[in-house]
Coordinates of C-alpha atoms and ligand atoms in Angstrom, one line a residue:
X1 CA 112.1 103.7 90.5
X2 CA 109.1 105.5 92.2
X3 CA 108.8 105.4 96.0
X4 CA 106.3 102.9 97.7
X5 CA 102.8 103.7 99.5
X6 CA 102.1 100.7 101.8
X7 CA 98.0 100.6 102.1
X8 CA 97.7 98.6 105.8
X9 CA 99.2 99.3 108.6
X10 CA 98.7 95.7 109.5
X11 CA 101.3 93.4 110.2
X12 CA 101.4 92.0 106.7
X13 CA 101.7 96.0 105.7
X14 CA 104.7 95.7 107.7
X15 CA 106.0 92.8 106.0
X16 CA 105.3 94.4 102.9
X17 CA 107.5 97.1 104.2
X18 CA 111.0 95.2 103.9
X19 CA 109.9 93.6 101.0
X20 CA 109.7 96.7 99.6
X21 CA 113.2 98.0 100.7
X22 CA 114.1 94.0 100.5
X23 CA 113.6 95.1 96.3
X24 CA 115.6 98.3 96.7
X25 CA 112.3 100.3 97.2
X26 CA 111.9 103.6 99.3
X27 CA 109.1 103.5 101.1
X28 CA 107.6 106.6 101.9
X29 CA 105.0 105.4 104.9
X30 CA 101.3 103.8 105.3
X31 CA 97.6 104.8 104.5
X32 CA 95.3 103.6 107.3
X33 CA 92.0 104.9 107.8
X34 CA 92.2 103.0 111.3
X35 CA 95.3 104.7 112.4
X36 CA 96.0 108.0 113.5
X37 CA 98.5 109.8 111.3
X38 CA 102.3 110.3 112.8
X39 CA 105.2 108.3 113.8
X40 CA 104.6 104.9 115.3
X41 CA 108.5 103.1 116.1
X42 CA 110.1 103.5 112.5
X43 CA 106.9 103.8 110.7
X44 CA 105.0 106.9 109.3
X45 CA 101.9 106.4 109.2
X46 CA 100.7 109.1 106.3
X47 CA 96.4 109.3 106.9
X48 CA 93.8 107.5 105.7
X49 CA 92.9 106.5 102.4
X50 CA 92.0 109.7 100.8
X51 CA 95.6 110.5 101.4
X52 CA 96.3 109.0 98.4
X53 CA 96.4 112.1 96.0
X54 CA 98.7 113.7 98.0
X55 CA 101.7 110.9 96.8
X56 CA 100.7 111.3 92.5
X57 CA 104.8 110.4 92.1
X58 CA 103.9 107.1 94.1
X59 CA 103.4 103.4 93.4
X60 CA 100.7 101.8 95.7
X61 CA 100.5 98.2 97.0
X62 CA 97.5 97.1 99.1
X63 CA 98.8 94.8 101.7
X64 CA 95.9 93.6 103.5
X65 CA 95.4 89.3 103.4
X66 CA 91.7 89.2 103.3
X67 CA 90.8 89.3 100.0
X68 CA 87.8 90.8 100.2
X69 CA 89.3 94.1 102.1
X70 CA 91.8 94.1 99.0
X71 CA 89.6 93.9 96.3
X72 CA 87.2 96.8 98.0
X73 CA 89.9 98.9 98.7
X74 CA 91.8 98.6 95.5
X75 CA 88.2 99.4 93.5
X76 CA 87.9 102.3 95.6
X77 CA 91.2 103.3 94.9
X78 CA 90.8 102.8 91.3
X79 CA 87.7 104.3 91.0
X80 CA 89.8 107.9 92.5
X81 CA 92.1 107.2 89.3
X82 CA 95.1 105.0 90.9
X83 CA 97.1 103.6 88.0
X84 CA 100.1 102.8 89.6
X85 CA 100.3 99.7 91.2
X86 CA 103.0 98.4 92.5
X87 CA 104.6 94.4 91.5
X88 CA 107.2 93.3 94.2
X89 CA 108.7 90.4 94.0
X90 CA 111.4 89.7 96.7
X91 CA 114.9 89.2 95.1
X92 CA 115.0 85.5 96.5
X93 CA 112.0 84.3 94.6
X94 CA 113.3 81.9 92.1
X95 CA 110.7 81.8 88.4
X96 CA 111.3 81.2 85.2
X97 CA 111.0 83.9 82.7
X98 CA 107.6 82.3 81.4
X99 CA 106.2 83.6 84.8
X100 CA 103.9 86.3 84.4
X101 CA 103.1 88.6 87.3
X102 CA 100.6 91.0 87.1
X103 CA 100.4 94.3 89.2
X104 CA 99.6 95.3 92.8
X105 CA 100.5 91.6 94.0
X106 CA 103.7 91.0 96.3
X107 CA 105.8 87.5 96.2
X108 CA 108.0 87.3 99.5
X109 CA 110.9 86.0 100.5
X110 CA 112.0 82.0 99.8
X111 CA 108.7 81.6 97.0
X112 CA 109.5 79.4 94.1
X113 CA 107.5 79.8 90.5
X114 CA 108.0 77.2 88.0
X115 CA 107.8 77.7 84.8
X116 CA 104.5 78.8 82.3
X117 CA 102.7 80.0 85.3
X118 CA 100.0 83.2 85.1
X119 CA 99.9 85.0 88.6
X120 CA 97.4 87.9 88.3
X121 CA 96.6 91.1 89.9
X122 CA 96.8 92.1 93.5
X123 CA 98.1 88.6 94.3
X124 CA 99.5 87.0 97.8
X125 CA 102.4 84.9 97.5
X126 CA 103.5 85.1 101.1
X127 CA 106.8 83.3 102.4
X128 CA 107.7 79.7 100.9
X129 CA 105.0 79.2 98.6
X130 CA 105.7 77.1 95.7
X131 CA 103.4 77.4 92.1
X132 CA 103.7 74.2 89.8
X133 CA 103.6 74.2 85.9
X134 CA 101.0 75.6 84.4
X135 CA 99.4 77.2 87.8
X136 CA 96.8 80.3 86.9
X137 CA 96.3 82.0 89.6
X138 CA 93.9 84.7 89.5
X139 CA 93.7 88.4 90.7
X140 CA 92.9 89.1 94.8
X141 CA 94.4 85.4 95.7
X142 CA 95.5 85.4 98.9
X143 CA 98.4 82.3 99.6
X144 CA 99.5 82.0 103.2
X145 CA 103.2 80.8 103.7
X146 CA 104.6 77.3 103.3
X147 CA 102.1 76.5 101.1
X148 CA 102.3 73.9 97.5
X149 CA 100.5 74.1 95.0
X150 CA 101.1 71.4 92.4
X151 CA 101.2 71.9 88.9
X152 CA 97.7 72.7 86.4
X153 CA 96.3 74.3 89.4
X154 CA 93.9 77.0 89.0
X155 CA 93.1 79.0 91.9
X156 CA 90.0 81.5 90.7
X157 CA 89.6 85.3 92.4
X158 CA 89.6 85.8 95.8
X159 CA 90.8 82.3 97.1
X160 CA 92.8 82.2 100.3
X161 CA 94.8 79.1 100.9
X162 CA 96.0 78.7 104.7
X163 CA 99.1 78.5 106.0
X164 CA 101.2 74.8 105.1
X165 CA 98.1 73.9 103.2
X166 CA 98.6 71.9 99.9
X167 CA 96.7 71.6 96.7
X168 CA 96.8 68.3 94.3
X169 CA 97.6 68.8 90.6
X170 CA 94.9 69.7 88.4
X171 CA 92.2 70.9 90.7
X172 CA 90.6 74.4 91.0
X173 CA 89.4 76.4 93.7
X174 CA 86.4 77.9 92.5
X175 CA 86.2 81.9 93.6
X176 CA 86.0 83.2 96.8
X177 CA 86.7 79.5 98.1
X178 CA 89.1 78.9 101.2
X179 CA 91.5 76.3 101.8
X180 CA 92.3 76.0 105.8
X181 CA 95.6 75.9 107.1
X182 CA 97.3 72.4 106.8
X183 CA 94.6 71.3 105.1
X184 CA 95.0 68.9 101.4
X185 CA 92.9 69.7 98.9
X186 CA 92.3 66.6 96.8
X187 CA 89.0 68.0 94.8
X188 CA 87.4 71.2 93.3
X189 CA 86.4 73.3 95.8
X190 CA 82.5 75.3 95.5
X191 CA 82.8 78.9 95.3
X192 CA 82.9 81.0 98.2
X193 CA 83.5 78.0 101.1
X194 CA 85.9 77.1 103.5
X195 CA 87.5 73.8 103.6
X196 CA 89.1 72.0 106.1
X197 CA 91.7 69.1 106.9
X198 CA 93.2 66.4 104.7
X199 CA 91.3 64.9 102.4
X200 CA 89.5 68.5 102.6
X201 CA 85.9 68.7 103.4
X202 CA 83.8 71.5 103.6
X203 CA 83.4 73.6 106.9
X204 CA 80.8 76.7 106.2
X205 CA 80.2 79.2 103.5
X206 CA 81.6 82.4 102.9
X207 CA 80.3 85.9 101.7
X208 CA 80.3 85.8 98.2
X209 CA 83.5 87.5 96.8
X210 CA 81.8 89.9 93.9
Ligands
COA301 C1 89.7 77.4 108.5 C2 89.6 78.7 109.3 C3 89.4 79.9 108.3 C4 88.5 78.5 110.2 O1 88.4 79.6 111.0 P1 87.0 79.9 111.8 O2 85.9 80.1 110.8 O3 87.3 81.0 112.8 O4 86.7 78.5 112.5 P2 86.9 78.1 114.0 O5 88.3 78.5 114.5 O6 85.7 78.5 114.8 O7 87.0 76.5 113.9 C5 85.9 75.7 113.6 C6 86.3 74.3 113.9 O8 87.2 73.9 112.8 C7 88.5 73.5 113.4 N1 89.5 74.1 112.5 C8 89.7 75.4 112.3 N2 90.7 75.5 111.3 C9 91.1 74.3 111.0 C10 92.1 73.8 110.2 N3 92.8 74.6 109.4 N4 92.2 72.4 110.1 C11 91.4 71.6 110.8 N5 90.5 72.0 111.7 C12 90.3 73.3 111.8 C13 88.5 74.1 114.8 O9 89.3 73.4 115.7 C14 87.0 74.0 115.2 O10 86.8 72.7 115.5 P3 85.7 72.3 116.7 O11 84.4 72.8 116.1 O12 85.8 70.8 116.8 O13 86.1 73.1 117.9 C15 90.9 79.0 110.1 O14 91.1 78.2 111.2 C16 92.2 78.9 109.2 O15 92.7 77.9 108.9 N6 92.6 80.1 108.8 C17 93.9 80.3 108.0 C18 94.9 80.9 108.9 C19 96.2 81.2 108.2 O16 96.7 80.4 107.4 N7 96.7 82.4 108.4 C20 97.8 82.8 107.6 C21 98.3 84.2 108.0 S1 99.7 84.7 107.1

């Protein structure tokens, strides 16, 4: 299996970090372009983002929540010719086989996927989330831990769902949308807003995710 490049030297990069070695995965250090390359504790940090081409052998993963930041930097990185994305899915997460993951996205430790489930690209899971039946959810999701999401729920690109938040059976999160942490989403949410509390309710908008 190829080594990891963590993009992020946030502290979800270093959660992505022993998820990575949590799925047997070397992981050869961090691109940051806000980060001066070097040592820092018992990381290696490698240089920014145009570091890339000098790991071709490599498999990336772009571990930065906001899914705006993650999309950008994954198009940027795309648009240099990265192929190699890569899926990692810690070895506690329980899923059927009828779960399909798609590449770039990370499920962590304690998650729980159902069964006929669609989880895209450059995906969130973070710790403790469960997916219900049927869930789609779509490429640059972002799902904060603790989180349910009941089943025939379809969570459209770039959605961020806040930590212990949780979403009622059937509904969709239009793209871009934002659920707040602990908050109960009992509708469809408009594109590209933030909703709050339990029933949820709208708080403000959000830049559009394009
Ligand atoms: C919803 C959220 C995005 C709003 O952040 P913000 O735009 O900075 O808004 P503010 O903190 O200025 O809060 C605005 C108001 O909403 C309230 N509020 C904020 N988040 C709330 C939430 N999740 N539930 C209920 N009320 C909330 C604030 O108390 C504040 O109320 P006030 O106007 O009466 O003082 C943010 O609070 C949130 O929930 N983020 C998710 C955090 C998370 O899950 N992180 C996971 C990391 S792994």
């Amino acid at each position: 299996m190829k080594s990891i490049v963590i993009v992020g030297f946030g502290g979800f990069g270093r959660e992505v970090d022993w998820l990575a070695r949590e799925c047997g995965r070397a992981v050869l250090g961090f691109l940051d372009d806000n980060v001066p390359p070097g040592k820092k504790g018992n990381y290696t940090i490698l240089g920014g983002l145009d570091a890339w081409s000098d790991y071709p052998d490599t498999e990336f993963v772009v571990a930065i929540g906001n899914p705006r930041v993650r999309k950008e930097i994954v198009e940027k990185l795309a648009s240099q010719g990265v192929t190699d994305f890569a899926t990692l899915i810690h070895p506690s997460v329980e899923m059927d086989e009828s779960v399909d993951v798609g590449k770039g996205t990370m499920i962590c430790a304690g998650s729980i996927a159902t069964v006929d489930i669609v989880i895209g690209d450059h995906v969130i899971l973070n710790l403790n989330v469960t997916v219900g039946h049927d869930d789609r959810i779509h490429d640059f999701v972002t799902v904060a831990p603790m989180v349910a999401l009941s089943g025939n729920v379809i969570l459209e690109q770039g959605v961020e769902v806040g930590t212990g938040a949780a979403i009622r059976q059937g509904i969709t999160m239009a793209c871009g949308s934002m659920l707040g942490m602990g908050g109960v989403q009992t509708k469809d949410s408009e594109a590209n807003t933030i909703y709050i509390g339990s029933p949820a309710k709208p708080l403000k908008p959000l830049p559009e995710f394009i």
